[in-house]
Coordinates of C-alpha atoms (C1' of nucleotides) in Angstrom, one line a residue:
Chain X
M1 CA -26.3 -19.5 78.4
L2 CA -30.0 -20.0 79.3
T3 CA -33.1 -19.0 76.7
Q4 CA -35.4 -19.4 79.1
S5 CA -33.8 -17.2 81.9
T6 CA -36.5 -17.2 84.5
A7 CA -36.6 -21.2 84.7
R8 CA -32.8 -20.7 85.7
S9 CA -33.1 -18.8 88.2
V10 CA -36.2 -20.2 89.6
S11 CA -33.8 -23.5 89.8
S12 CA -31.2 -22.1 91.5
K13 CA -33.6 -21.7 94.3
Q14 CA -34.3 -24.9 94.1
T15 CA -31.4 -26.9 93.5
A16 CA -29.8 -24.5 96.8
S17 CA -32.4 -26.2 99.0
H18 CA -32.6 -30.0 98.0
L19 CA -29.2 -30.2 96.9
R20 CA -27.4 -29.5 100.3
S21 CA -29.1 -32.5 102.1
V22 CA -27.2 -35.6 101.9
P23 CA -29.0 -38.9 101.1
P24 CA -28.6 -41.2 103.8
V25 CA -25.2 -43.3 103.8
G26 CA -26.7 -47.0 104.2
S27 CA -28.7 -46.2 100.6
H28 CA -28.0 -47.5 97.4
A29 CA -29.3 -47.8 93.7
L30 CA -28.5 -44.7 91.5
E31 CA -31.7 -44.5 90.4
G32 CA -33.4 -44.1 93.8
N33 CA -31.2 -41.3 95.0
M34 CA -31.5 -39.3 91.8
E35 CA -34.9 -38.9 92.6
L36 CA -34.1 -37.6 96.3
M37 CA -31.5 -35.2 95.1
G38 CA -33.0 -33.8 92.3
A39 CA -35.0 -30.7 92.0
S40 CA -37.4 -30.4 89.1
M41 CA -37.2 -27.8 86.4
S42 CA -39.7 -27.1 83.8
F43 CA -38.5 -25.7 80.0
N44 CA -40.7 -24.9 77.2
R45 CA -41.0 -26.3 73.8
N46 CA -37.0 -24.9 72.4
A47 CA -35.7 -23.8 75.3
E48 CA -32.7 -24.2 76.3
I49 CA -31.3 -26.4 79.0
Y50 CA -27.7 -26.2 78.6
G51 CA -24.9 -24.8 75.9
E52 CA -22.1 -26.5 74.4
G53 CA -19.5 -25.1 77.0
E54 CA -20.9 -24.5 80.1
P55 CA -20.1 -25.9 83.2
A56 CA -21.2 -29.4 83.7
D57 CA -22.1 -29.1 86.9
Y58 CA -25.3 -30.5 86.9
V59 CA -26.6 -34.1 85.7
Y60 CA -30.2 -34.2 84.3
K61 CA -33.1 -37.0 84.0
V62 CA -36.5 -36.2 81.6
V63 CA -39.7 -36.5 83.8
S64 CA -41.6 -35.6 81.0
G65 CA -41.2 -34.3 77.4
S66 CA -38.2 -35.2 75.4
V67 CA -35.0 -33.2 75.1
R68 CA -32.4 -33.0 72.2
T69 CA -28.5 -32.4 72.4
Y70 CA -27.2 -30.7 69.5
K71 CA -24.0 -29.0 68.4
V72 CA -23.9 -26.1 65.7
L73 CA -20.8 -26.2 63.4
A74 CA -19.1 -22.9 62.2
D75 CA -21.3 -22.9 58.8
G76 CA -24.5 -22.9 60.4
R77 CA -24.9 -27.4 60.0
R78 CA -26.4 -28.7 63.4
Q79 CA -25.3 -31.6 64.4
I80 CA -27.9 -33.8 67.3
G81 CA -26.1 -35.7 69.0
A82 CA -29.1 -37.8 70.9
F83 CA -32.6 -37.4 71.6
Y84 CA -33.8 -38.4 75.5
M85 CA -37.2 -39.6 76.3
V86 CA -39.0 -39.7 80.1
G87 CA -36.1 -41.7 82.3
D88 CA -33.0 -40.8 79.9
V89 CA -30.2 -39.0 81.9
F90 CA -28.6 -36.7 79.8
G91 CA -25.7 -34.1 80.4
L92 CA -23.9 -36.5 82.5
E93 CA -19.8 -35.2 81.2
S94 CA -16.2 -36.6 82.1
G95 CA -14.9 -33.1 81.2
E96 CA -15.7 -30.0 83.2
E97 CA -17.7 -28.6 79.8
H98 CA -21.1 -29.5 78.2
T99 CA -19.4 -30.8 74.3
F100 CA -23.1 -30.2 73.4
S101 CA -26.3 -27.8 74.3
A102 CA -29.6 -29.3 75.4
E103 CA -32.8 -27.9 74.4
A104 CA -36.1 -29.0 75.4
I105 CA -38.2 -30.5 71.7
S106 CA -41.6 -30.0 73.8
D107 CA -42.4 -28.7 76.8
A108 CA -40.5 -30.9 79.1
K109 CA -39.7 -31.4 83.1
V110 CA -36.5 -32.9 83.9
L111 CA -34.8 -33.3 87.4
V112 CA -31.6 -31.5 87.8
I113 CA -28.7 -32.6 89.8
K114 CA -25.5 -31.6 91.5
H115 CA -23.0 -33.4 89.5
S116 CA -20.7 -32.8 92.2
A117 CA -23.4 -34.4 94.7
L118 CA -23.2 -37.6 92.6
V119 CA -19.9 -37.6 92.7
A120 CA -19.3 -37.6 96.4
L121 CA -21.7 -40.3 96.7
A122 CA -20.1 -42.4 94.1
E123 CA -17.1 -41.8 97.0
R124 CA -18.7 -43.3 99.2
D125 CA -20.9 -46.1 97.7
N126 CA -19.3 -48.5 94.8
E127 CA -22.6 -49.5 93.8
V128 CA -23.3 -45.5 92.8
A129 CA -20.0 -45.4 91.2
R130 CA -20.4 -48.5 89.1
Q131 CA -23.9 -46.9 87.7
L132 CA -22.1 -44.0 87.3
W133 CA -19.9 -45.6 85.0
A134 CA -22.6 -48.0 83.4
L135 CA -24.3 -45.0 82.6
T136 CA -21.4 -43.5 81.0
G137 CA -20.9 -46.8 78.9
R138 CA -23.8 -47.2 77.9
E139 CA -24.1 -43.6 76.5
L140 CA -20.8 -44.7 74.6
N141 CA -22.6 -47.7 72.9
R142 CA -25.3 -45.5 72.0
V143 CA -22.8 -42.6 70.1
Q144 CA -21.4 -45.7 68.9
G145 CA -24.3 -47.2 67.4
H146 CA -25.1 -43.7 66.3
I147 CA -21.6 -43.9 63.9
L148 CA -22.9 -46.6 61.8
L149 CA -26.0 -44.7 60.7
L150 CA -24.3 -42.3 59.7
I151 CA -22.4 -44.6 57.3
K152 CA -25.1 -46.0 56.0
T153 CA -27.6 -45.0 53.0
A154 CA -30.3 -42.6 53.2
Q155 CA -32.9 -45.1 53.6
E156 CA -31.2 -47.2 56.1
R157 CA -30.5 -44.8 57.8
V158 CA -34.2 -43.5 58.1
V159 CA -35.1 -47.3 59.1
G160 CA -32.6 -47.4 61.5
F161 CA -33.8 -44.1 63.2
L162 CA -37.5 -45.4 63.0
L163 CA -36.3 -48.8 64.7
E164 CA -34.2 -46.8 67.4
M165 CA -37.2 -45.0 68.2
A166 CA -39.6 -47.9 68.2
A167 CA -37.1 -49.8 70.4
R168 CA -37.6 -47.1 73.0
A169 CA -40.7 -46.7 73.3
S170 CA -41.2 -50.4 73.0
N171 CA -45.0 -49.4 72.3
N172 CA -45.8 -52.7 69.6
G173 CA -45.3 -50.7 66.7
A174 CA -47.2 -46.9 66.8
L175 CA -44.8 -44.3 67.7
E176 CA -45.6 -40.6 68.4
L177 CA -42.6 -38.5 67.4
P178 CA -42.0 -35.6 69.5
M179 CA -39.5 -34.5 67.0
S180 CA -39.8 -32.4 63.9
R181 CA -38.5 -33.6 60.4
Q182 CA -35.2 -31.0 61.1
D183 CA -34.6 -32.9 63.9
I184 CA -34.6 -36.0 62.4
A185 CA -32.8 -34.8 59.7
D186 CA -30.1 -33.1 61.4
Y187 CA -29.7 -37.2 63.7
L188 CA -29.2 -38.8 60.5
G189 CA -27.1 -36.6 58.8
L190 CA -29.7 -36.1 56.0
T191 CA -31.6 -33.2 54.7
I192 CA -35.6 -32.1 55.8
E193 CA -36.6 -33.0 52.2
T194 CA -34.6 -36.8 51.9
V195 CA -36.4 -37.9 55.1
S196 CA -39.7 -36.4 54.0
R197 CA -39.4 -38.4 50.9
T198 CA -37.8 -42.0 52.2
L199 CA -41.0 -41.9 54.9
T200 CA -43.4 -41.5 51.6
I201 CA -41.7 -44.4 50.0
L202 CA -41.7 -46.5 53.6
E203 CA -45.1 -45.7 53.1
N204 CA -45.7 -46.8 49.6
T205 CA -44.2 -49.7 49.9
A206 CA -46.4 -50.5 52.7
A207 CA -43.7 -50.9 55.6
I208 CA -45.2 -47.9 57.6
E209 CA -48.4 -46.3 58.3
L210 CA -48.4 -42.2 58.5
P211 CA -51.4 -41.8 59.8
T212 CA -49.5 -37.9 60.8
S213 CA -46.9 -36.4 60.0
R214 CA -46.0 -37.3 63.6
R215 CA -47.4 -40.7 64.3
I216 CA -46.0 -43.9 62.6
V217 CA -47.1 -47.3 62.2
L218 CA -44.4 -50.0 62.0
R219 CA -46.4 -52.2 59.3
N220 CA -43.9 -54.5 58.4
R221 CA -41.0 -55.2 60.5
S222 CA -39.1 -57.9 58.9
A223 CA -38.9 -55.7 55.6
L224 CA -38.0 -52.8 57.7
N225 CA -35.1 -55.1 59.5
R226 CA -34.1 -55.9 56.3
L227 CA -33.6 -52.3 55.1
S228 CA -31.8 -51.3 57.7
A229 CA -28.6 -52.3 56.4
Chain J
M1 CA -11.9 -65.6 67.7
L2 CA -8.4 -64.9 67.2
T3 CA -6.4 -65.5 64.3
Q4 CA -3.5 -65.9 66.2
S5 CA -4.0 -68.9 67.5
T6 CA -0.6 -69.5 68.9
A7 CA -0.4 -65.7 70.2
R8 CA -3.5 -66.6 72.3
S9 CA -2.6 -69.9 73.9
V10 CA 0.4 -68.0 75.0
S11 CA -1.1 -65.3 76.9
S12 CA -3.2 -67.3 78.2
K13 CA -0.7 -68.9 80.3
Q14 CA 0.9 -65.6 80.5
T15 CA -1.9 -64.0 82.3
A16 CA -2.6 -67.1 84.6
S17 CA 0.3 -66.7 86.2
H18 CA 0.0 -63.0 86.1
L19 CA -3.3 -61.8 87.3
R20 CA -3.1 -63.4 90.1
S21 CA -1.1 -61.2 91.9
V22 CA -2.7 -58.5 93.6
P23 CA -1.3 -55.0 93.9
P24 CA -0.6 -53.3 97.1
V25 CA -4.1 -51.7 98.7
G26 CA -1.6 -48.2 98.7
S27 CA -0.6 -47.9 95.5
H28 CA -2.6 -45.4 93.2
A29 CA -2.7 -44.5 90.1
L30 CA -4.4 -46.6 87.4
E31 CA -1.2 -45.9 84.8
G32 CA 1.3 -48.0 87.2
N33 CA -1.1 -50.5 88.3
M34 CA -1.8 -51.6 84.2
E35 CA 1.9 -51.9 84.0
L36 CA 2.1 -54.0 86.8
M37 CA -1.0 -56.1 86.5
G38 CA -0.5 -56.8 82.6
A39 CA 0.9 -59.5 80.7
S40 CA 2.6 -58.7 77.6
M41 CA 1.3 -60.2 74.3
S42 CA 2.3 -59.4 70.6
F43 CA 0.7 -59.5 67.7
N44 CA 1.3 -59.4 63.8
R45 CA -0.1 -57.2 61.3
N46 CA -3.3 -57.8 60.7
A47 CA -3.8 -59.9 63.5
E48 CA -7.0 -60.6 65.4
I49 CA -6.6 -59.2 69.0
Y50 CA -10.7 -59.7 69.6
G51 CA -14.0 -60.4 67.9
E52 CA -17.1 -58.6 67.9
G53 CA -19.2 -60.4 70.4
E54 CA -16.4 -62.1 72.3
P55 CA -16.5 -61.7 75.8
A56 CA -14.8 -58.8 76.8
D57 CA -12.8 -59.8 79.7
Y58 CA -9.8 -58.1 79.3
V59 CA -8.4 -54.7 78.5
Y60 CA -5.8 -53.9 76.3
K61 CA -2.9 -51.0 76.4
V62 CA -0.5 -50.3 73.6
V63 CA 2.9 -50.7 74.2
S64 CA 4.1 -50.5 70.7
G65 CA 2.5 -50.4 67.1
S66 CA -1.3 -49.7 66.7
V67 CA -4.4 -50.7 66.5
R68 CA -7.5 -50.3 65.0
T69 CA -11.2 -51.3 66.1
Y70 CA -13.8 -52.1 63.5
K71 CA -17.2 -53.5 62.7
V72 CA -18.2 -55.2 58.8
L73 CA -21.9 -54.6 58.3
A74 CA -24.3 -57.1 57.2
D75 CA -23.2 -56.0 53.4
G76 CA -19.5 -55.7 53.5
R77 CA -18.9 -52.5 54.5
R78 CA -16.0 -51.8 56.9
Q79 CA -16.4 -49.0 59.5
I80 CA -13.3 -48.1 61.8
G81 CA -14.0 -47.5 65.3
A82 CA -10.5 -46.1 66.5
F83 CA -7.0 -46.0 65.6
Y84 CA -5.2 -46.5 69.1
M85 CA -1.3 -45.6 69.2
V86 CA 1.3 -46.2 71.7
G87 CA -0.3 -45.6 75.4
D88 CA -4.1 -45.5 74.2
V89 CA -6.1 -47.9 76.0
F90 CA -8.7 -49.9 74.2
G91 CA -10.9 -52.7 74.4
L92 CA -12.8 -51.3 77.7
E93 CA -16.4 -52.2 77.7
S94 CA -19.6 -51.7 79.9
G95 CA -21.2 -54.9 78.3
E96 CA -20.6 -57.8 78.3
E97 CA -19.3 -58.2 75.1
H98 CA -17.0 -56.4 72.6
T99 CA -18.4 -54.5 70.6
F100 CA -16.4 -54.0 67.6
S101 CA -13.4 -56.1 66.6
A102 CA -9.7 -55.2 67.2
E103 CA -6.6 -56.1 64.8
A104 CA -2.9 -55.0 64.9
I105 CA -2.2 -52.4 62.0
S106 CA 1.3 -53.0 62.4
D107 CA 2.8 -55.6 64.4
A108 CA 2.4 -54.7 67.7
K109 CA 2.6 -55.1 71.6
V110 CA -0.2 -54.7 73.8
L111 CA -0.3 -55.0 77.4
V112 CA -3.6 -57.4 78.5
I113 CA -5.4 -57.0 81.6
K114 CA -8.1 -58.7 82.7
H115 CA -11.2 -56.6 83.2
S116 CA -12.2 -57.8 86.7
A117 CA -9.3 -57.6 88.5
L118 CA -9.0 -53.6 87.2
V119 CA -12.8 -53.7 88.7
A120 CA -11.7 -55.5 92.1
L121 CA -9.0 -52.7 92.2
A122 CA -11.9 -50.1 91.5
E123 CA -13.8 -51.8 94.5
R124 CA -11.1 -50.8 96.7
D125 CA -9.2 -47.4 95.5
N126 CA -12.0 -45.1 94.5
E127 CA -9.0 -43.0 92.6
V128 CA -8.6 -46.1 90.4
A129 CA -12.7 -46.4 89.9
R130 CA -12.4 -42.6 89.0
Q131 CA -9.5 -43.3 85.9
L132 CA -11.5 -45.9 84.7
W133 CA -14.6 -43.7 84.7
A134 CA -12.4 -41.2 82.9
L135 CA -11.1 -43.3 80.4
T136 CA -14.8 -44.2 79.1
G137 CA -15.3 -40.5 79.2
R138 CA -12.7 -40.2 77.1
E139 CA -13.5 -42.6 74.8
L140 CA -17.0 -41.0 74.9
N141 CA -15.9 -37.7 73.7
R142 CA -13.2 -38.9 71.5
V143 CA -16.5 -41.0 69.6
Q144 CA -18.5 -37.8 69.5
G145 CA -15.8 -36.0 67.7
H146 CA -15.7 -39.0 65.7
I147 CA -19.8 -38.4 64.9
L148 CA -19.0 -34.3 63.7
L149 CA -16.4 -35.9 61.2
L150 CA -18.5 -38.1 59.6
I151 CA -21.2 -35.3 58.5
K152 CA -18.8 -32.9 57.0
T153 CA -17.7 -33.0 53.4
A154 CA -15.2 -35.1 52.3
Q155 CA -12.1 -32.5 52.4
E156 CA -13.1 -31.4 56.0
R157 CA -13.2 -35.2 57.1
V158 CA -9.6 -35.5 55.5
V159 CA -8.3 -32.4 57.3
G160 CA -9.6 -33.7 60.2
F161 CA -8.3 -36.4 60.1
L162 CA -5.1 -35.3 59.4
L163 CA -5.2 -32.9 62.2
E164 CA -6.9 -35.1 64.6
M165 CA -3.2 -37.3 64.2
A166 CA -1.2 -34.7 64.4
A167 CA -2.8 -34.1 67.3
R168 CA -1.9 -37.2 69.0
A169 CA 1.6 -38.0 67.6
S170 CA 2.6 -34.0 68.5
N171 CA 5.5 -34.4 66.4
N172 CA 5.0 -30.5 65.2
G173 CA 3.9 -31.4 61.7
A174 CA 5.5 -35.0 60.4
L175 CA 3.0 -37.6 60.8
E176 CA 4.4 -41.4 59.8
L177 CA 0.7 -43.0 59.4
P178 CA 0.4 -46.6 60.6
M179 CA -2.4 -47.2 58.7
S180 CA -3.7 -47.8 55.1
R181 CA -5.9 -45.8 52.8
Q182 CA -8.5 -48.3 52.9
D183 CA -8.1 -47.7 56.7
I184 CA -8.4 -44.1 56.8
A185 CA -11.3 -44.4 53.9
D186 CA -13.0 -46.8 56.4
Y187 CA -12.7 -44.3 59.2
L188 CA -14.0 -41.4 57.6
G189 CA -16.6 -43.1 55.9
L190 CA -15.1 -42.6 52.2
T191 CA -13.9 -44.4 49.4
I192 CA -10.1 -44.9 49.1
E193 CA -9.8 -42.9 45.5
T194 CA -11.8 -39.5 47.5
V195 CA -9.2 -39.8 50.3
S196 CA -6.3 -40.4 48.0
R197 CA -7.4 -37.5 45.7
T198 CA -8.2 -35.5 48.7
L199 CA -4.4 -35.8 49.8
T200 CA -3.0 -34.9 47.0
I201 CA -5.1 -31.7 45.9
L202 CA -4.4 -31.0 49.6
E203 CA -0.5 -31.3 48.5
N204 CA -1.3 -29.3 45.4
T205 CA -2.5 -26.3 47.0
A206 CA 0.7 -26.3 49.6
A207 CA -1.4 -27.4 52.7
I208 CA 0.0 -30.6 52.9
E209 CA 3.4 -32.8 51.5
L210 CA 3.3 -36.2 50.8
P211 CA 7.3 -37.3 51.0
T212 CA 5.7 -40.6 50.8
S213 CA 2.4 -42.2 50.7
R214 CA 2.4 -42.9 54.2
R215 CA 4.5 -39.8 55.4
I216 CA 2.6 -36.5 55.4
V217 CA 4.2 -33.5 56.7
L218 CA 1.4 -30.6 57.6
R219 CA 3.0 -27.2 55.8
N220 CA 0.2 -24.9 56.3
R221 CA -1.9 -25.2 59.5
S222 CA -4.0 -22.2 59.6
A223 CA -4.8 -23.2 56.0
L224 CA -5.6 -26.7 57.2
N225 CA -8.0 -25.5 60.6
R226 CA -9.8 -23.5 57.9
L227 CA -10.5 -26.2 55.8
S228 CA -11.2 -28.7 58.8
A229 CA -15.0 -26.7 59.3
Chain K
dC1 C1' 14.0 -58.6 37.1
dG2 C1' 9.0 -59.5 37.5
dA3 C1' 5.1 -60.2 40.7
dC4 C1' 2.3 -58.4 44.0
dC5 C1' 0.0 -54.7 46.6
dA6 C1' -1.1 -50.0 47.3
dT7 C1' -1.7 -45.6 45.7
dT8 C1' -2.6 -42.3 42.5
dT9 C1' -5.4 -40.5 38.3
dG10 C1' -9.3 -40.7 35.0
dA11 C1' -13.9 -41.1 33.0
dT12 C1' -18.6 -42.1 34.2
dA13 C1' -22.9 -42.5 37.3
dT14 C1' -25.7 -41.5 40.8
dG15 C1' -27.5 -40.8 45.3
dG16 C1' -28.9 -37.4 48.0
dA17 C1' -28.5 -31.8 48.1
dT18 C1' -30.4 -27.8 46.7
dC19 C1' -33.5 -24.8 44.4
dA20 C1' -38.5 -23.9 44.4
dA21 C1' -42.8 -24.9 44.6
dG22 C1' -47.4 -26.8 46.8
dC23 C1' -50.3 -28.1 50.4
dG24 C1' -52.4 -29.0 54.9
dA25 C1' -52.9 -28.0 59.7
dT26 C1' -52.9 -24.8 63.5
dG27 C1' -53.6 -20.3 64.9
dT28 C1' -54.9 -15.6 64.9
dG29 C1' -57.6 -11.1 64.2
dG30 C1' -61.0 -9.0 62.1
Chain G
dC1 C1' -66.7 -18.2 62.3
dC2 C1' -64.3 -17.0 58.6
dA3 C1' -60.1 -14.9 55.6
dC4 C1' -55.5 -15.3 55.6
dA5 C1' -50.9 -15.9 57.7
dT6 C1' -47.5 -18.9 59.0
dC7 C1' -45.3 -23.3 59.9
dG8 C1' -44.2 -27.5 59.1
dC9 C1' -44.2 -31.0 55.6
dT10 C1' -44.1 -33.2 50.8
dT11 C1' -43.3 -33.3 46.4
dG12 C1' -41.1 -31.6 41.9
dA13 C1' -36.6 -30.5 38.6
dT14 C1' -31.9 -30.2 38.5
dC15 C1' -26.9 -29.8 40.3
dC16 C1' -23.1 -31.5 42.3
dA17 C1' -19.9 -34.3 45.2
dT18 C1' -18.8 -38.4 46.1
dA19 C1' -19.6 -43.2 44.9
dT20 C1' -18.2 -46.2 40.8
dC21 C1' -15.5 -48.7 37.6
dA22 C1' -11.4 -48.6 35.5
dA23 C1' -6.7 -48.3 34.0
dA24 C1' -1.8 -46.6 35.0
dT25 C1' 2.1 -45.7 38.1
dG26 C1' 4.6 -46.7 42.0
dG27 C1' 7.1 -49.4 45.8
dT28 C1' 8.4 -54.2 47.7
dC29 C1' 10.0 -58.3 48.4
dG30 C1' 11.2 -62.9 46.8

DNA sequence: CGACCATTTGATATGGATCAAGCGATGTGG
DNA sequence: CCACATCGCTTGATCCATATCAAATGGTCG
């Protein structure tokens, strides 16, 4: 269920009109098509984009802001599956239902594309089919990397997380993290206290700098690389 | 690199002749095709099937025995990514290289199919394309489940593992585990001692029975389900 | 039988969780 | 424009689950 019921109802109208238009048969490249086929939709900070168990009828692409997917266990523990930044595609499932829930971390705009439209397109265009498969494959690689993070020590996890974020932002070494310490903790399988302490230690050893709690500058890459495994 | 160099050279010949035969265009169902296209290959216990970083030119299907995929971290810690049983497909990568290594847990026979042959087939047959994508999707779901295991307590992990194995074997409640305690530990991110102790506790609480160390009978499913989260 | 390897069991150590308090930034109402 | 509430983050003290170290047991094969 969407907490942002207004947003959903608005989008329903949007998708109803936009998604019917069939893209030209000659066009290739999934990227271009998604832009054409998608309806834009906005979510406020912490608004739910979709919930675990809901039919996975749409695929999403981040236009602005960022998104987290997560699952809450029976006893309340929350595991964050992934963070999605601008340009990232999420919500592409192989089954009928979403296996995780998705929320906007900060106010976010996303493209919403009908899953069935992509599949139909893939039917006629091998290149699109290949790219959809590749998308699932890249997601698989990401999750496997996540597993490797989760078996490491707290420090290795935090450093691994920072390096992962830095690799994605690729702004030399300055990170503006959209997510809270709690989000990071739930992504890494740690507590917020351990994440905070570890960052402090990294700052004290001059590996990173923390101008503000959300801004992190990687000062010593080689040290961080060493600490990450 | 294969430790079983003889096996590899034998198979090279096999694949060279078998994989050239193009299956009839009309045929559907990936399953059937893999049997037709594949060359059979045998591996001794603990023999390497492929190594991390090697070109992922082949896809594999377990005919008999079982297989583990794993990665060894810089400091020697080993993480097992998955166990593959009879009928399971493994080694299907989206990138150029295998991201994990694969070994036979027990003496095993596997079908070996050229990746490029499957891709070529998918090019002409949408149904095959769909099934290859679904295979990657199912793998993704499995790995996401694995992540959820790794954030739980030791007991929850072990119970989760048992239930997962039971679901796959589906022989009411009697499991014949092919893998060692060390394999289980490396799959669950625990030590062999913790796995052993946890099994003992489960036995003492009448949740399971351990006729031998590799044979496990699930005595009380509802108790186990309760303990798994 | 004896050697070897996998597994279990026991004793102790420790990394990260938990419980608790303090601090800084941000926003809101008076 | 300031006082105060709130929220996110940090820091401190203690506890506990699991790792580590060590030894005993059991099962398998020559």
